Amino acid sequence: MEHKSKYPISHVVGFLFSLVLTFVAVFVTLKMNVSYTIVMWIIGSLAVIQAGLQLFMFMHVTEGEDGKTNVMNMAYAVFVAIVIVAGSIWVLTSGHAAH
Amino acid sequence: MSANVNHSLPLEYQTEQNRLNILGFWIFLGAEIVLFATLFAVYGVLGHRYAGGPTPSDIFKLNDVLIETLLLLTSSFTCGLAVFFMRQRDMKKMLVWFIITLLLGAGFLFMEIREFIHYVHEGATMQTSAFLSSFFVLLGTHGAHVTFGIIWAIMLVIQLLQRGLTPVTARKMFIISLYWHFLDVVWIFIFTFVYLKGMVA
């Protein structure tokens, strides 16, 4: 758990990957000639990957004796977030379309 | 219990009290994820109701948004470096990187406030449309978190200068680093599902 190395390698790697993911997302949005749905799926996936990088390489979610609890807590929070976002959009837009 | 100090662990994990505080903060972050999820849900439902007002592609300026993104991403990185040097018990380097983090955070806030002023001048206010109401509530909540984080961090820097690096101040430093990384995680989703989404459509 303690950083033994003299060089913050995981932070540097996480930072570089984050930069790449950000610019790839911008490139896909502006330059790729594919449908809206495909663009949203690609950049949405890139965002999830980048959030994971932050969680594991910057925040070290797994470390400490409560590491497993942290991971389960985050997984549950993400599950609730997906239910709230996807569920709300689904219910409210389909309800609106039906009336 | 809290008197038991385990010196084999990093400073911030050495006491039972510290471990519980850190666990508690992770649970708080879980609640924060849900808070932001509700705001993203509102934006997802109302984000395309323009009421005859400006649309995202009318007002968003990618260059400014990209600068904000890079400022916040870099500040998340430098904040990680601060904790890295804290674990090497190098308080000087830790403080330098932490203050750089704060300056980048302040730069982000400056850019965001400028962006909001620009929108209002263009007639895109919170009252204009459901899109802009939900936009300003989501972005404003994130910006308020950054503002609060900067004030919190300044107070922590003062305490670190007074007390030095102890298990207690190290735990406080570690917890604010989690908070700061979390704000960048939220920004990734704002950048993708608010700004980039607005540019595709």
XYZ file of C-alpha atoms in Angstrom:
300
model
C 0.000 0.000 0.000
C 2.816 2.419 0.848
C 4.453 3.855 -2.241
C 7.840 2.200 -2.318
C 8.906 3.639 -5.663
C 10.505 7.065 -5.944
C 8.450 7.853 -9.010
C 4.633 8.246 -9.078
C 4.279 5.896 -12.040
C 0.582 5.032 -11.636
C -0.352 8.724 -11.460
C 1.646 9.626 -14.564
C 0.211 6.698 -16.536
C -3.329 7.537 -15.351
C -2.861 11.179 -16.341
C -1.530 10.365 -19.815
C -4.332 7.886 -20.474
C -6.899 10.446 -19.275
C -5.496 13.044 -21.683
C -5.613 10.568 -24.569
C -9.194 9.538 -23.731
C -10.290 13.198 -23.539
C -8.822 14.047 -26.936
C -10.111 10.858 -28.549
C -13.609 11.770 -27.297
C -13.287 15.267 -28.826
C -12.021 13.786 -32.098
C -14.870 11.244 -32.276
C -17.410 14.003 -31.568
C -16.166 16.471 -34.138
C -14.504 14.486 -36.905
C -16.099 11.065 -37.132
C -18.894 10.808 -39.629
C -21.163 8.306 -37.872
C -24.645 8.503 -36.405
C -25.472 10.354 -33.178
C -26.221 7.107 -31.337
C -22.857 5.566 -32.209
C -20.968 8.728 -31.201
C -22.786 8.799 -27.842
C -21.989 5.131 -27.188
C -18.308 5.655 -28.009
C -17.782 8.834 -25.968
C -19.956 7.442 -23.139
C -17.715 4.361 -22.951
C -14.598 6.556 -23.035
C -16.009 8.571 -20.088
C -16.655 5.409 -18.068
C -13.104 4.160 -18.759
C -11.633 7.507 -17.717
C -13.705 7.565 -14.508
C -12.404 4.057 -13.772
C -8.819 5.247 -14.307
C -9.358 8.047 -11.790
C -10.912 5.647 -9.300
C -8.167 3.007 -9.499
C -5.012 4.925 -10.448
C -5.593 8.219 -8.587
C -7.974 7.361 -5.740
C -6.687 3.805 -5.123
C -10.190 2.591 -4.309
C -9.005 -0.958 -3.558
C -6.344 -0.072 -0.974
C -6.568 -0.323 2.801
C -8.292 -2.959 4.873
C -11.655 -1.485 3.791
C -10.743 -1.792 0.109
C -13.381 -4.402 -0.644
C -16.042 -2.371 1.159
C -15.029 0.697 -0.874
C -15.342 -1.168 -4.152
C -18.753 -2.586 -3.221
C -19.924 0.830 -2.040
C -18.810 2.449 -5.325
C -20.350 -0.354 -7.402
C -23.657 0.101 -5.577
C -23.521 3.900 -6.024
C -22.880 3.440 -9.750
C -25.773 0.972 -9.976
C -28.139 3.436 -8.267
C -26.852 6.244 -10.517
C -27.561 4.207 -13.659
C -31.049 3.304 -12.418
C -31.792 6.970 -11.646
C -30.455 8.376 -14.928
C -31.562 5.685 -17.371
C -34.839 5.030 -15.503
C -35.823 8.702 -15.288
C -35.056 9.397 -18.926
C -36.869 6.246 -20.033
C -40.003 6.805 -17.935
C -40.284 10.544 -18.558
C -39.573 10.561 -22.286
C -41.734 7.522 -23.120
C -44.487 8.890 -20.880
C -44.275 12.207 -22.700
C -44.365 10.518 -26.101
C -47.456 8.484 -25.135
C -49.587 11.532 -24.241
C -8.942 1.756 20.004
C -7.761 4.958 18.377
C -4.652 4.902 20.556
C -3.402 1.830 18.684
C -1.000 3.203 16.127
C 0.191 0.840 13.421
C 3.434 2.304 12.096
C 3.691 -0.137 9.200
C 0.809 1.631 7.424
C 0.844 5.019 5.664
C 0.229 7.888 8.119
C -3.423 8.371 7.197
C -4.281 4.708 7.898
C -2.378 4.341 11.171
C -5.273 4.634 13.625
C -8.660 2.936 13.735
C -10.292 6.380 13.861
C -8.534 7.412 10.636
C -9.525 4.216 8.845
C -13.156 4.751 9.847
C -13.072 8.386 8.727
C -11.695 7.386 5.333
C -14.306 4.631 4.956
C -16.981 7.128 5.974
C -15.790 9.544 3.333
C -16.012 6.863 0.637
C -19.625 6.276 1.701
C -20.243 10.034 1.478
C -18.840 9.959 -2.074
C -21.327 7.178 -2.876
C -24.105 9.548 -1.800
C -22.556 12.342 -3.892
C -22.641 10.084 -6.954
C -26.381 9.644 -6.402
C -26.847 13.413 -5.916
C -25.168 14.133 -9.246
C -27.048 11.246 -10.879
C -30.358 12.991 -10.093
C -29.065 16.191 -11.706
C -27.830 14.294 -14.784
C -31.254 12.626 -14.994
C -32.949 16.053 -14.961
C -30.588 17.291 -17.673
C -31.129 14.110 -19.691
C -34.895 14.635 -19.616
C -35.010 18.424 -20.114
C -31.753 19.048 -22.016
C -33.411 19.321 -25.427
C -36.329 21.599 -24.452
C -35.113 24.956 -25.728
C -38.419 26.933 -25.538
C -37.303 28.929 -28.597
C -34.091 29.954 -26.813
C -30.477 29.101 -27.659
C -29.430 25.482 -28.243
C -26.167 23.913 -26.963
C -24.397 24.376 -30.289
C -25.416 28.073 -30.279
C -23.684 28.868 -26.993
C -21.047 26.206 -26.140
C -17.474 27.111 -27.081
C -15.375 23.965 -27.284
C -12.039 25.736 -26.761
C -13.077 27.208 -23.401
C -14.627 23.920 -22.280
C -11.480 22.030 -23.281
C -9.331 24.455 -21.253
C -11.612 23.901 -18.222
C -11.364 20.143 -18.711
C -7.568 20.189 -18.932
C -7.261 22.478 -15.888
C -9.398 20.175 -13.753
C -7.803 16.979 -15.071
C -4.298 18.318 -14.413
C -5.341 19.470 -10.939
C -6.583 15.944 -10.204
C -3.170 14.635 -11.286
C -1.206 17.151 -9.167
C -3.461 16.342 -6.204
C -2.477 12.677 -6.631
C 1.185 13.748 -6.652
C 0.633 15.659 -3.391
C -0.610 12.459 -1.717
C 2.268 10.498 -3.283
C 4.789 12.850 -1.647
C 2.823 12.823 1.603
C 3.434 9.064 1.739
C 7.128 9.702 1.318
C 6.836 12.101 4.309
C 8.010 14.945 2.091
C 5.770 17.744 3.325
C 7.444 20.460 1.254
C 6.850 18.728 -2.097
C 3.377 17.725 -0.923
C 2.455 21.348 -0.178
C 3.924 22.601 -3.462
C 1.855 20.125 -5.512
C -1.224 20.744 -3.366
C -0.986 24.517 -3.855
C -0.530 23.975 -7.618
C -3.714 21.871 -7.427
C -5.508 24.783 -5.787
C -4.298 27.275 -8.384
C -5.456 24.999 -11.224
C -8.805 24.606 -9.434
C -9.077 28.389 -9.123
C -8.240 28.698 -12.837
C -11.023 26.247 -13.637
C -13.458 28.255 -11.521
C -12.403 31.501 -13.215
C -13.021 29.979 -16.660
C -16.381 28.569 -15.616
C -17.625 31.847 -14.131
C -16.485 33.659 -17.298
C -18.378 31.078 -19.352
C -21.571 31.625 -17.332
C -21.269 35.428 -17.643
C -20.836 35.013 -21.397
C -24.007 32.879 -21.598
C -26.054 35.381 -19.606
C -24.868 38.198 -21.902
C -26.039 36.126 -24.870
C -29.476 35.938 -23.263
C -29.044 32.344 -22.078
C -30.097 32.612 -18.432
C -31.487 30.092 -15.979
C -35.020 31.341 -16.742
C -34.736 31.044 -20.537
C -35.581 27.374 -21.047
C -35.734 23.985 -19.353
C -32.431 23.142 -21.070
C -30.685 26.123 -19.478
C -32.347 25.649 -16.061
C -31.133 22.059 -15.838
C -27.758 23.040 -17.338
C -27.087 25.758 -14.764
C -28.274 23.589 -11.855
C -25.991 20.684 -12.840
C -22.957 22.848 -13.658
C -23.625 25.176 -10.725
C -23.731 22.287 -8.249
C -20.390 21.040 -9.555
C -18.916 24.558 -9.478
C -20.167 25.045 -5.911
C -18.399 21.811 -4.942
C -15.150 23.090 -6.474
C -15.537 26.413 -4.631
C -16.153 24.617 -1.353
C -13.175 22.340 -2.027
C -10.867 25.329 -2.540
C -11.966 26.973 0.737
C -11.588 23.636 2.554
C -8.119 23.129 1.040
C -6.913 26.605 2.044
C -7.917 25.900 5.643
C -6.140 22.540 5.499
C -2.941 24.171 4.155
C -3.014 26.576 7.123
C -3.411 23.645 9.528
C -0.610 21.676 7.843
C 1.717 24.673 8.219
C 0.796 24.942 11.908
C 0.861 21.274 12.912
C 3.049 19.567 10.324
C 2.400 16.080 9.003
C 0.731 13.929 11.684
C -1.642 10.961 11.334
C -4.537 13.419 11.805
C -3.459 16.022 9.228
C -2.389 13.245 6.821
C -5.877 11.735 7.076
C -7.440 15.149 6.345
C -5.137 15.584 3.361
C -6.005 12.123 2.045
C -9.747 12.748 2.408
C -9.637 16.071 0.542
C -7.651 14.342 -2.217
C -10.487 11.821 -2.608
C -12.968 14.718 -2.781
C -10.879 16.503 -5.409
C -10.465 13.416 -7.624
C -14.211 12.843 -7.310
C -14.929 16.348 -8.656
C -12.871 15.499 -11.733
C -14.794 12.231 -12.161
C -18.059 14.218 -12.180
C -16.548 16.667 -14.672
C -15.664 13.821 -17.093
C -19.388 13.032 -17.298
C -20.375 16.710 -17.600
C -17.821 17.131 -20.392
C -19.147 14.061 -22.212
C -22.892 14.131 -21.608
C -23.417 17.899 -21.580
C -20.771 19.543 -23.753
C -19.737 16.874 -26.264
C -23.340 15.637 -26.537
C -24.373 19.227 -27.346
C -21.763 19.395 -30.111
C -22.841 16.133 -31.782
C -26.517 16.989 -32.031
